[in-house]
């Protein structure tokens, strides 16, 4: 899915259907992303996040009097190693994580003079502080990055309905093109990003979500969206498309025709203006999209080309989307540039307000992430939302190409996700170790090696299953879109 601010949460358009992984109006004219750019952005992203995470463990361990032996960025064979004081610093071959190795009697014999500095000899409180320091470091990084962005200013798109799809949930709720969403469940929203997150956060198990709207004429009204009807699909990136909303003020002019597509075969050209569909005037592009829901049914289009109007018959190509066969023309509509410009805004706050906005964003994103995990476990959200290294690399590259602000925002989001993931009470993760040390704090004795070994096997199985699922989803997105 395109990660530009303009369409990050609404999906992209490939002609008359939401395609998600294809081109989109906000990126028209940009060069394709090179593999080298993507790889470089991915390495920088992982390098920063892993270094910050492991430095959190390292910094607190040193202050708790624990001897640190190795600080490694990456796993496997060291490519570069240097000694500084007691610590061996290294860069390893597999850049998918890192570790801080501390003195521990459970791993190897310890010199009697250093026994008091072994990790296993520390109090439960110190162990908890050391283990928690990694995720906390990632949380602090996300907080500072978001605060910096809000202080500098973030370009965003006001939550205005550019178009409303006919017969969609949004239209049935009363939405019309030009409606500005001002609040969702009494939470003010200033951009489509905020609106998307508020919709997900407000959905939960509620049957209806309340949206405060200012119409194009200036009236203040309320819309009720029955998001419960969407089931698991409410937690998908294309939520706005499913609701029938798009931020783009699309015109009936054609911006691009896909070579070899149904429209190109019928003779349609970029620059044509579609004036009628099957003999009826075409008021908005959404009407053409709605007609394509009937499948590969031939349609008659009248198009204005220069000073002349031409009648063309086109048969859409059949494609399957969510188990339903719809039609595809292979067209991209042009955007009303004046309206689109009026939708642009810049969110900028004084330093203290920027910090407050950062904390609020982190709180919402954390709660939403945990809700998503819970719903995937009980089957109320689709498992195809899990992403792996290929998707992360792709989004890192795209955000880097879009500019420093977009990349920093993406870095903050991944740092926050890494912190939340690591705090889950799963053995092998920091959250699993926190669970062990919490038990030790309550019982007064460490968890037995046998229990730890069983937990390690369970944790390894869960993580391998999660990695396999993430890789499967990555490959599916890469080849099937």
Short mmCIF file of C-alpha atoms in Angstrom, two decimals, residues 156-160 162 178 180 247 249 335-346:
data_model
loop_
_atom_site.label_atom_id
_atom_site.label_comp_id
_atom_site.label_asym_id
_atom_site.label_seq_id
_atom_site.Cartn_x
_atom_site.Cartn_y
_atom_site.Cartn_z
CA UNK A 156 -1.42 16.29 6.38
CA UNK A 157 -4.73 16.02 4.54
CA UNK A 158 -7.86 17.44 6.16
CA UNK A 159 -10.52 14.72 6.64
CA UNK A 160 -12.76 15.91 3.83
CA UNK A 162 -13.44 14.00 -1.73
CA UNK A 178 -17.26 17.92 0.67
CA UNK A 180 -15.50 17.56 6.71
CA UNK A 247 -9.95 11.85 0.30
CA UNK A 249 -11.66 14.96 -5.21
CA UNK A 335 -7.76 14.98 -9.37
CA UNK A 336 -9.36 18.41 -9.02
CA UNK A 337 -6.10 20.19 -8.20
CA UNK A 338 -7.71 23.31 -6.71
CA UNK A 339 -9.86 21.28 -4.31
CA UNK A 340 -6.97 18.97 -3.47
CA UNK A 341 -4.82 21.97 -2.60
CA UNK A 342 -7.53 23.29 -0.30
CA UNK A 343 -7.50 19.97 1.59
CA UNK A 344 -3.81 20.34 2.50
CA UNK A 345 -2.96 21.38 6.06
CA UNK A 346 0.03 21.51 8.37
#
